[in-house]
Coordinates of C-alpha atoms in Angstrom, one line a residue:
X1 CA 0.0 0.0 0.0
X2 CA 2.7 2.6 0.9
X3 CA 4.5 2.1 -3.1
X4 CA 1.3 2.6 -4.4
X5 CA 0.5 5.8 -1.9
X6 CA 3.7 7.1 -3.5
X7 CA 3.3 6.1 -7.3
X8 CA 0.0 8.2 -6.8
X9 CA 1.2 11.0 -5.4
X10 CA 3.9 11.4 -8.2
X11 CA 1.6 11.0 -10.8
X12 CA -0.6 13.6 -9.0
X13 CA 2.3 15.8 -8.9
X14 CA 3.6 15.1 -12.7
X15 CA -1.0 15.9 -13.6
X16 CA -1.1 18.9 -12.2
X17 CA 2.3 20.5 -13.3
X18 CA 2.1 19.0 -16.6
X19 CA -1.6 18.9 -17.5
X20 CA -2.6 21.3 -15.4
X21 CA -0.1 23.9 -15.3
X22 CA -0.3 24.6 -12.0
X23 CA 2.1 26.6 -10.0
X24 CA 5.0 23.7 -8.8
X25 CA 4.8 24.9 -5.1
X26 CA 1.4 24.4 -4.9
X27 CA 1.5 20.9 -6.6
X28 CA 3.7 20.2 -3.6
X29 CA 1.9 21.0 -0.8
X30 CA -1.4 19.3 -2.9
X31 CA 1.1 16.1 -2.9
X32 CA 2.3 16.2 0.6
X33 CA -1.4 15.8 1.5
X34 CA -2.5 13.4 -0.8
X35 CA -0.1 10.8 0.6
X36 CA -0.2 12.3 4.0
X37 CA -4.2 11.0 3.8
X38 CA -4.0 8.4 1.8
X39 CA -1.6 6.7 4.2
X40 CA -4.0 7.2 7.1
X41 CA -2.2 10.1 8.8
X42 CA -5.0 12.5 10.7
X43 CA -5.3 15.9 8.6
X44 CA -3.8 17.6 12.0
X45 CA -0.2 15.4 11.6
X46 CA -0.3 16.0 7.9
X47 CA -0.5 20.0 8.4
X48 CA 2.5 19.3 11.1
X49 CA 4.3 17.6 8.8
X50 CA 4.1 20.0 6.1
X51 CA 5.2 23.0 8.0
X52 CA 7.9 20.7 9.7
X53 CA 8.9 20.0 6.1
X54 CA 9.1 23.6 4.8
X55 CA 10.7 24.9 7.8
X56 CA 13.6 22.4 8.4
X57 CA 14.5 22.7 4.5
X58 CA 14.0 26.3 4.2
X59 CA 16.1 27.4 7.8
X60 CA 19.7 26.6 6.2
X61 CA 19.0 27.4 2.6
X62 CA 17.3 30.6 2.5
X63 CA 20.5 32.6 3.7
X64 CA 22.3 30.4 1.2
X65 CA 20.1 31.1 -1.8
X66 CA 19.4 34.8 -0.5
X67 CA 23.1 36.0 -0.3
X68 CA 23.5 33.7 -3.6
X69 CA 21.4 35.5 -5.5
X70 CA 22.7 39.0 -4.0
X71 CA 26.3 38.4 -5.5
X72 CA 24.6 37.0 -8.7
X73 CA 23.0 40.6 -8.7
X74 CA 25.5 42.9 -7.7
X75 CA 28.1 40.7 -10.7
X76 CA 25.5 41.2 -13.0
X77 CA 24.5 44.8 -12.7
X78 CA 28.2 46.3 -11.7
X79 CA 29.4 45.2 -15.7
X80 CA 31.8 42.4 -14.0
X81 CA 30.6 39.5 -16.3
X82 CA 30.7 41.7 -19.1
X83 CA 34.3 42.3 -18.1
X84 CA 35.3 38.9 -17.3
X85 CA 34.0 37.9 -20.7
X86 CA 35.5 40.7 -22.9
X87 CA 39.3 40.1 -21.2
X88 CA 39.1 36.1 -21.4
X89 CA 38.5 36.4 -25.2
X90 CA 40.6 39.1 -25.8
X91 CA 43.3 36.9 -23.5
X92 CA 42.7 33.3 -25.1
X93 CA 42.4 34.6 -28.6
X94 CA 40.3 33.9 -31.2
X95 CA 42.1 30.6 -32.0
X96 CA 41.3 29.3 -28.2
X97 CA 37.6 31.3 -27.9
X98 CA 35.4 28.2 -26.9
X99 CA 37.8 28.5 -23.6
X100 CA 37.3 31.7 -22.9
X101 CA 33.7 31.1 -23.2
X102 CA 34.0 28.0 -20.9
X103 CA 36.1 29.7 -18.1
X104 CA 33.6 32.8 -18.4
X105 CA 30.7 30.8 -17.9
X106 CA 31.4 29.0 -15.0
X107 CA 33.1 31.7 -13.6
X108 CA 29.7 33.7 -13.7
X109 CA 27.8 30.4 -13.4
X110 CA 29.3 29.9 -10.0
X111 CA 27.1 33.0 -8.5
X112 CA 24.4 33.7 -10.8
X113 CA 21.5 31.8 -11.2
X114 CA 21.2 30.2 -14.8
X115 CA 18.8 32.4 -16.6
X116 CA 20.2 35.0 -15.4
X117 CA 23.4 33.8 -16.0
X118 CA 22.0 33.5 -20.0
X119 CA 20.6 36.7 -20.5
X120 CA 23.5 38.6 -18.9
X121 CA 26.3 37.1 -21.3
X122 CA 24.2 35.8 -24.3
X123 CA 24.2 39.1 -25.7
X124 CA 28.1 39.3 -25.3
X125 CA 28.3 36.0 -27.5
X126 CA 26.4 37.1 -30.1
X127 CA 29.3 40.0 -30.4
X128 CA 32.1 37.9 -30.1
X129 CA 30.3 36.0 -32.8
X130 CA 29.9 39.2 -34.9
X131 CA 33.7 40.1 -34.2
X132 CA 35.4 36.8 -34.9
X133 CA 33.0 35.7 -37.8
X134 CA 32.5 32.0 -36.2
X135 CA 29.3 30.2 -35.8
X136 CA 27.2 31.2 -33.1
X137 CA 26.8 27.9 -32.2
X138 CA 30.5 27.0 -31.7
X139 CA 30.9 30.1 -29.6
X140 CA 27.6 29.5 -27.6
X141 CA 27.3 26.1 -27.0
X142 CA 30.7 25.8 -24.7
X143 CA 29.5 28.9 -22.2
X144 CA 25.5 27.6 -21.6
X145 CA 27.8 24.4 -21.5
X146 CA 29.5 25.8 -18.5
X147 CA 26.0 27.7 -16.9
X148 CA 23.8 24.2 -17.3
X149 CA 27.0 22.4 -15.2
X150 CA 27.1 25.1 -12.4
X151 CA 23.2 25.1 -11.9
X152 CA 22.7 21.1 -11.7
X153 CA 25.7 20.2 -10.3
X154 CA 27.2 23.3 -7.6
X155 CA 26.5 25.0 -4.4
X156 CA 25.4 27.9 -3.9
X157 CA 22.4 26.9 -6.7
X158 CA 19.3 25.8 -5.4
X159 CA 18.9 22.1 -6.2
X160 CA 22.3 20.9 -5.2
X161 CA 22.3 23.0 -1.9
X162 CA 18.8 21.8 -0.9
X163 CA 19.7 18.2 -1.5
X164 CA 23.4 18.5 -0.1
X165 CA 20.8 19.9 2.8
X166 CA 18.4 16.8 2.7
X167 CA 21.4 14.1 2.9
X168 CA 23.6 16.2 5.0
X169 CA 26.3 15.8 2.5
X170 CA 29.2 18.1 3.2
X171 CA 28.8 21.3 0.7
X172 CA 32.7 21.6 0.6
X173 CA 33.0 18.1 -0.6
X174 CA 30.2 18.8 -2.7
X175 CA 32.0 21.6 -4.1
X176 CA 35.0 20.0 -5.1
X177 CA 33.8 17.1 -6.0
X178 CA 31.4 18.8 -8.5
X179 CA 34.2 20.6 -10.0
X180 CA 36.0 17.4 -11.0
X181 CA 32.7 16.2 -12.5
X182 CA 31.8 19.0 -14.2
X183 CA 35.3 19.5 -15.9
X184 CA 34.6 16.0 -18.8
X185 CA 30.8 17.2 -19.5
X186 CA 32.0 20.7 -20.0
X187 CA 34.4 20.1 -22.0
X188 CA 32.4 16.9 -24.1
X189 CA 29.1 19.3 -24.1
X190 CA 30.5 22.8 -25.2
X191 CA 33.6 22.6 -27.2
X192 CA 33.9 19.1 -28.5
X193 CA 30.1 18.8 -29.6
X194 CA 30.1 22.3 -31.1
X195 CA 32.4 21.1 -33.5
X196 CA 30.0 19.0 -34.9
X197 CA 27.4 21.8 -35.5
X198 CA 28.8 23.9 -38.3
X199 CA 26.3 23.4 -40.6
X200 CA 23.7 24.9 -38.1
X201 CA 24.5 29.3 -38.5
X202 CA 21.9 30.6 -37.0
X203 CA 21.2 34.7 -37.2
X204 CA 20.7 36.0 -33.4
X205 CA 17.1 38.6 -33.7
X206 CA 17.8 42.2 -34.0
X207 CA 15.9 43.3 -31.0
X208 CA 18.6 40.7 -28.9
X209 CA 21.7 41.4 -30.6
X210 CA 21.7 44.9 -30.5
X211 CA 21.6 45.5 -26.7
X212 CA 24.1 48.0 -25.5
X213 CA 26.6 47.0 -22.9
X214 CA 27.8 48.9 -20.3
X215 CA 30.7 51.4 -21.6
X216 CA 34.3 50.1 -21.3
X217 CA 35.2 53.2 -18.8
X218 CA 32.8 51.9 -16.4
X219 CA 33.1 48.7 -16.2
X220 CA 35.4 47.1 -13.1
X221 CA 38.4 45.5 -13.5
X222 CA 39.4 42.1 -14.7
X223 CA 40.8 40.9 -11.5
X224 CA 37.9 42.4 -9.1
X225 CA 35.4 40.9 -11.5
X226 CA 37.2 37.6 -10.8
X227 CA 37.8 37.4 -7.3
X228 CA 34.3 38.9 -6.4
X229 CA 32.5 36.1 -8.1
X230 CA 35.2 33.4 -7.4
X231 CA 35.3 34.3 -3.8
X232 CA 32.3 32.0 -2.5
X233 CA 34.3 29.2 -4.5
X234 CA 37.3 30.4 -3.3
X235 CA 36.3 30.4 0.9
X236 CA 34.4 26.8 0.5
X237 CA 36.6 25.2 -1.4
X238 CA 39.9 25.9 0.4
X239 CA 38.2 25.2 3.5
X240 CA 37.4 21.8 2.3
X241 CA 40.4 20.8 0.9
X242 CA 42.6 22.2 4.1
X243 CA 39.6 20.1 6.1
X244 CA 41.2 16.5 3.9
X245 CA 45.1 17.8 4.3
X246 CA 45.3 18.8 7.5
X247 CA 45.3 17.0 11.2
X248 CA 43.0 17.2 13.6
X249 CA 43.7 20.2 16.5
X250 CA 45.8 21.8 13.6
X251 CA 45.2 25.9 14.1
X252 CA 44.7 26.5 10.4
X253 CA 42.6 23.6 9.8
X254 CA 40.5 25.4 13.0
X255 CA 40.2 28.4 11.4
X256 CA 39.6 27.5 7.5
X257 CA 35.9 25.6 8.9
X258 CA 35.3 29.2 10.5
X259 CA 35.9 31.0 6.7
X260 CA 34.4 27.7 5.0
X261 CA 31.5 27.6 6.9
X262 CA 28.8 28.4 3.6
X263 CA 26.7 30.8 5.6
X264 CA 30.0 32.7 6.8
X265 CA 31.1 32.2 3.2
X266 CA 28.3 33.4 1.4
X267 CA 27.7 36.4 3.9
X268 CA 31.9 37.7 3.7
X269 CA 31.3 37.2 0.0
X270 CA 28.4 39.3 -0.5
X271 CA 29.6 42.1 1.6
X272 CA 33.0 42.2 -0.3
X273 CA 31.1 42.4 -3.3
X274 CA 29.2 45.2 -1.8
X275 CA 32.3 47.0 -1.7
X276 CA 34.4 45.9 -4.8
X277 CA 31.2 46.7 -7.3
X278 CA 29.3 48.9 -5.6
X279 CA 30.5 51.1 -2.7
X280 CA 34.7 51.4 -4.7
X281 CA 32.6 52.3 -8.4
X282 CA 30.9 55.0 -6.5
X283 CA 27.5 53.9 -5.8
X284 CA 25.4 54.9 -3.1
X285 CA 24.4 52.5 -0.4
X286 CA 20.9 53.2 -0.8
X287 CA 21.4 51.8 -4.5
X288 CA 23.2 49.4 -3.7
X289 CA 20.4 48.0 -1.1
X290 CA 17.8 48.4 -3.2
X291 CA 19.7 46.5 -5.9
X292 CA 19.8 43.6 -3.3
X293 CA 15.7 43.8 -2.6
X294 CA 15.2 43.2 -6.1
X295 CA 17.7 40.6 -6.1
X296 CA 15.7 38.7 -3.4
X297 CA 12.2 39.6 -4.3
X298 CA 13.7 37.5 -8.0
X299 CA 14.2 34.1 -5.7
X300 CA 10.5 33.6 -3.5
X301 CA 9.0 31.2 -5.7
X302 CA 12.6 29.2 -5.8
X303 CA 12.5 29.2 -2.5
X304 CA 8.5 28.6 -2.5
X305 CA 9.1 25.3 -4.6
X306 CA 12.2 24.4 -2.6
X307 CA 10.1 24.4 0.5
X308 CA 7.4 22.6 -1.2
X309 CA 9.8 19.7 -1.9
X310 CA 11.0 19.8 1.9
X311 CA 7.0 19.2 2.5
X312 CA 6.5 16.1 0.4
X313 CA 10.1 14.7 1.9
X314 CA 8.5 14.8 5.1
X315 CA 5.5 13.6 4.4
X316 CA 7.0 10.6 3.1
X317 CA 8.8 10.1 5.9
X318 CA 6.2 10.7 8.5
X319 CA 3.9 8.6 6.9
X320 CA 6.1 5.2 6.6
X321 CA 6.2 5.7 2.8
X322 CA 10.1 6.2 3.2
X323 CA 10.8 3.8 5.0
X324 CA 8.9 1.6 2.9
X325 CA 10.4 1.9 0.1
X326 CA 14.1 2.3 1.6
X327 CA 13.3 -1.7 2.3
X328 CA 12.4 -2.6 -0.9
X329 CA 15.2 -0.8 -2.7
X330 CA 17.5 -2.1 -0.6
X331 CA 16.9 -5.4 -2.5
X332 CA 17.8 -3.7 -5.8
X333 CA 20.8 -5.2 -7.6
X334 CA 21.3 -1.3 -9.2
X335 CA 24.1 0.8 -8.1
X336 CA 22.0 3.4 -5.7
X337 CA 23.9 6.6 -7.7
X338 CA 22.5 4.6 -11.0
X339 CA 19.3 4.6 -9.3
X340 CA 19.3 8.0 -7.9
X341 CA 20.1 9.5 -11.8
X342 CA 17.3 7.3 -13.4
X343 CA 14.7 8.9 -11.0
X344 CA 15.9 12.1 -11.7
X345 CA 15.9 11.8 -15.5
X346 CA 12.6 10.4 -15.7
X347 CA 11.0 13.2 -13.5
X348 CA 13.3 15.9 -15.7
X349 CA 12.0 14.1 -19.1
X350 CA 8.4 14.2 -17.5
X351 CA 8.2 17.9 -15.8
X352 CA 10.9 19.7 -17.4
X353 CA 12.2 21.7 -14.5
X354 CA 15.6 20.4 -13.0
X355 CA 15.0 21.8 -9.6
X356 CA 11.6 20.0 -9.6
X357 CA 13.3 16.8 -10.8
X358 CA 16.3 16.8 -8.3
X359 CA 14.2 17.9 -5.3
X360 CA 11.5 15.1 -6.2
X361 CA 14.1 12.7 -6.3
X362 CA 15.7 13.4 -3.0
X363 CA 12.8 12.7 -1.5
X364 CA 12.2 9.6 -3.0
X365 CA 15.8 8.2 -2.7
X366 CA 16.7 9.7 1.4
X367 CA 15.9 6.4 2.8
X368 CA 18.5 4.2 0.8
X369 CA 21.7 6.4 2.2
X370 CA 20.7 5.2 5.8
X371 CA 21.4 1.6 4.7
X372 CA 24.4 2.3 2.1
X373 CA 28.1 3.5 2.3
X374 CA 27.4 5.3 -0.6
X375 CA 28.6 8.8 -0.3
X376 CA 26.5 11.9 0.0
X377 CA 28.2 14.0 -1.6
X378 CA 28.1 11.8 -4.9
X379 CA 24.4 11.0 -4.3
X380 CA 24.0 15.1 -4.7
X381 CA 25.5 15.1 -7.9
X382 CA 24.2 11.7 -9.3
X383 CA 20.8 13.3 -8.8
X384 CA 21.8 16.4 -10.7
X385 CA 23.3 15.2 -13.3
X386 CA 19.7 13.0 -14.0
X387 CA 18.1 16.0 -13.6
X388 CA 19.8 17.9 -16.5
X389 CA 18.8 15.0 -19.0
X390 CA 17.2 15.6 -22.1
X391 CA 15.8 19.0 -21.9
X392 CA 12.6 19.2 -24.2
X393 CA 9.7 21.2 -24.9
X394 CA 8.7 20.9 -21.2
X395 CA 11.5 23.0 -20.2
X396 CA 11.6 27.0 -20.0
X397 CA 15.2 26.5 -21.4
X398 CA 14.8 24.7 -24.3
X399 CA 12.5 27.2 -25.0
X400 CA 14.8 30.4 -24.4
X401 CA 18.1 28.7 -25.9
X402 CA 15.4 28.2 -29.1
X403 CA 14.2 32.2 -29.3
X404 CA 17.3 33.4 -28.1
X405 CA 19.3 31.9 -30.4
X406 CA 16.9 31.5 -33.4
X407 CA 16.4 28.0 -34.0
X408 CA 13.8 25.7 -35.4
X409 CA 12.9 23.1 -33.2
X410 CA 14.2 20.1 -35.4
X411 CA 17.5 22.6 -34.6
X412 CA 16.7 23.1 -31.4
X413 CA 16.3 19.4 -30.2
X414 CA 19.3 18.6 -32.5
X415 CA 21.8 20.8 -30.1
X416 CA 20.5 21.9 -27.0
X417 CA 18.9 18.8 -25.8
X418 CA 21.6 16.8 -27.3
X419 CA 24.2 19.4 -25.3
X420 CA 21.9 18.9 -21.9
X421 CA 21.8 15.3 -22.3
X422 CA 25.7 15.0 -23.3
X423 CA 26.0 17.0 -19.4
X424 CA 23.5 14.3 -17.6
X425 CA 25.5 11.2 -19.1
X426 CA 28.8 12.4 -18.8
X427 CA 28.2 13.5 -15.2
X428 CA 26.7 10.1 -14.0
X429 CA 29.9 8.6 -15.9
X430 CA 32.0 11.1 -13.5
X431 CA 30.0 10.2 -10.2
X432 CA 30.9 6.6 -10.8
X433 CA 34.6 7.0 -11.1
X434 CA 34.4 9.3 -8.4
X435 CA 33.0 6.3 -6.6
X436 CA 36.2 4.4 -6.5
X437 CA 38.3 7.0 -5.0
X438 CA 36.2 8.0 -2.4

């Protein structure tokens, strides 16, 4: 009875998003109750449960996701990944440009939320298209490459910090772990596929391609740009490695979990970066604040859908439905992280939205780590990776990659969904070497 509690509620969930269209965070909470009741819970413990749910996911991740999206704001409205992009292609040449266009989008990918992320420095690759005379495609494909990596598989985003969250996987680790993933389907998605699309020349629309960028004399400098969107990376990332290297009772070790710490990250990181691109260029604080409201009032229904997730997790739990299934999977001959990316793909093929998918997921596969050595760390990215795969019409990027860009959708399927699903595969591929090592 509790399998078939849960088959309903997802295919409730996948109804009313898909044929429905109804807002994901409701579809949720709907969800959370639907198994709640239909596995006998009184209405009173399924309402405790939900707010449990919400409140226990959201209490970590909102300061995460709030100071995230800060940088990602002040970056983007200061001209510093318009700078970081000009410099790496004038530094790498026209010869190397697919990666300057890497570094620059995972550089800017590591801050900014992804469709942010794309309208910010699309614009900039249609003129280094324009400049060079190369496809658009060959100069594209390797950046949204480096974005679609950043958003499914690394912290600060919101899918791999609310699952990191869920299995109480070390976001350090995480970090670093994703990094070494993400460097094989970067490089297989972007560069070495876009080789294979010359034949595909799109023309970028007018009303895109001729948006004006910020004048040179205002922009900030290479190296500020750099270190201001790095330095989240940068703080985690050290910490983490010094964390593996170093004894216990060591003093540095001590003092690189106080710096590593993602909340004391994020927060040092945000308020550097209210200095190096706001307060140093001569803005006012006032403008500089409100540019932060707006940057939070752009994340409530992430955080909304985020929470939603957190409800239905609990809810499963509560209810036995976890449990019940963590018993029956254990019987499974399939590698857990195998298991973990085919639930993630299917939801991804079926909804469309990766943070959907790799939220969904977590819920569903939380009971197996209990009973398995596999890491947590590698579960986070296993389920991002499956929840990159195959982007279709479902998904709101398919759909801006296709307008942006000016594709057919024969063209459209043919290279970003071939791209997205190029990331998935070659990330699960990563996650299972990983696995031998760690």
């Amino acid at each position: 009875m509790p399998l078939v509690v849960a088959l309903i509620g997802i295919a409730v969930l996948l109804l009313l998003i898909i044929v429905f269209r109804l807002n994901a965070f409701i579809s949720f909470v709907i969800v959370s109750l639907v198994v709640g009741l239909g596995q006998g819970m009184p209405l009173d413990q399924v309402a405790s449960s939900i707010q449990a749910g919400i409140g226990n996911t959201l209490g970590f991740l909102i300061i995460i996701l709030g100071f995230g999206a800060m940088l990602g704001k002040l970056v983007a409205d200061s001209g510093a990944a318009q700078r970081i992009t000009t410099s790496l292609v004038d530094l790498f040449g026209v010869k190397n440009i697919q990666w300057a266009l890497v570094l620059t989008g995972f550089i800017v990918g590591i801050p900014m939320f992804y469709s942010v992320g794309f309208v910010i420095l699309v614009p900039l690759v249609f003129a280094v298209a324009q400049t060079t005379r190369l496809p658009l495609l060959y100069v594209g494909l390797p950046m949204l490459a480096s974005l679609s990596v950043t958003h499914g598989y690394l912290p600060p985003h919101p899918a791999p910090s609310a699952i990191a969250v869920m299995f109480d996987a070390d976001l350090g680790l995480t970090l670093i772990y994703g990094v070494v993933a993400a460097i094989p389907a970067i490089i297989l998605a972007g560069p070495l596929f876009s080789r294979t699309l010359k034949r595909i020349n799109p023309t970028p629309p007018k009303d895109i391609f001729d948006l004006t960028p910020i004048p040179e004399e205002e922009l900030p400098s290479l190296w500020i740009s750099i270190v201001t969107a790095l330095f989240p990376l940068v703080l985690i990332g050290s910490s983490a490695v010094l964390q593996l290297l170093l004894p216990e009772g060591n003093t540095l070790r001590l003092i690189s979990s106080y710096w590593g710490n993602p909340l004391l990250a994020m927060l040092l990181s945000v308020l550097v970066a209210i200095y190096t691109l706001g307060i140093q260029r001569g803005k006012s604080m006032d403008d500089v604040m409100k540019s932060l409201v707006q940057a939070v009032s752009g994340i409530t229904m992430i955080l909304l859908i985020i929470g939603g997730a957190g409800a239905l997790k609990q809810t499963l739990t509560d209810s036995g439905v976890s449990e019940y299934i963590g018993e029956i999977l254990k019987g499974s001959s399939l590698s857990p992280l195998l298991l973990a990316w085919c639930i993630a793909a299917a939801i991804r093929v079926s909804v469309g939205s990766a943070t959907v998918a790799g939220l969904t997921t977590a819920g569903i596969i939380l009971p197996i780590l209990s009973t398995t050595t596999v890491s947590g760390e590698l579960m986070v990215l296993a389920i991002g990776s499956g929840s990159l795969m195959f982007s279709h019409v479902n998904d709101s990027g398919f759909w801006m990659f296709k307008e942006y860009f000016n594709l057919t959708m024969k063209e459209t399927l043919s290279t970003w969904t071939v791209m997205e699903t190029i990331v998935s595969v070659t990330g699960l591929v990563s996650v299972l070497i990983l696995q031998n090592f760690i």
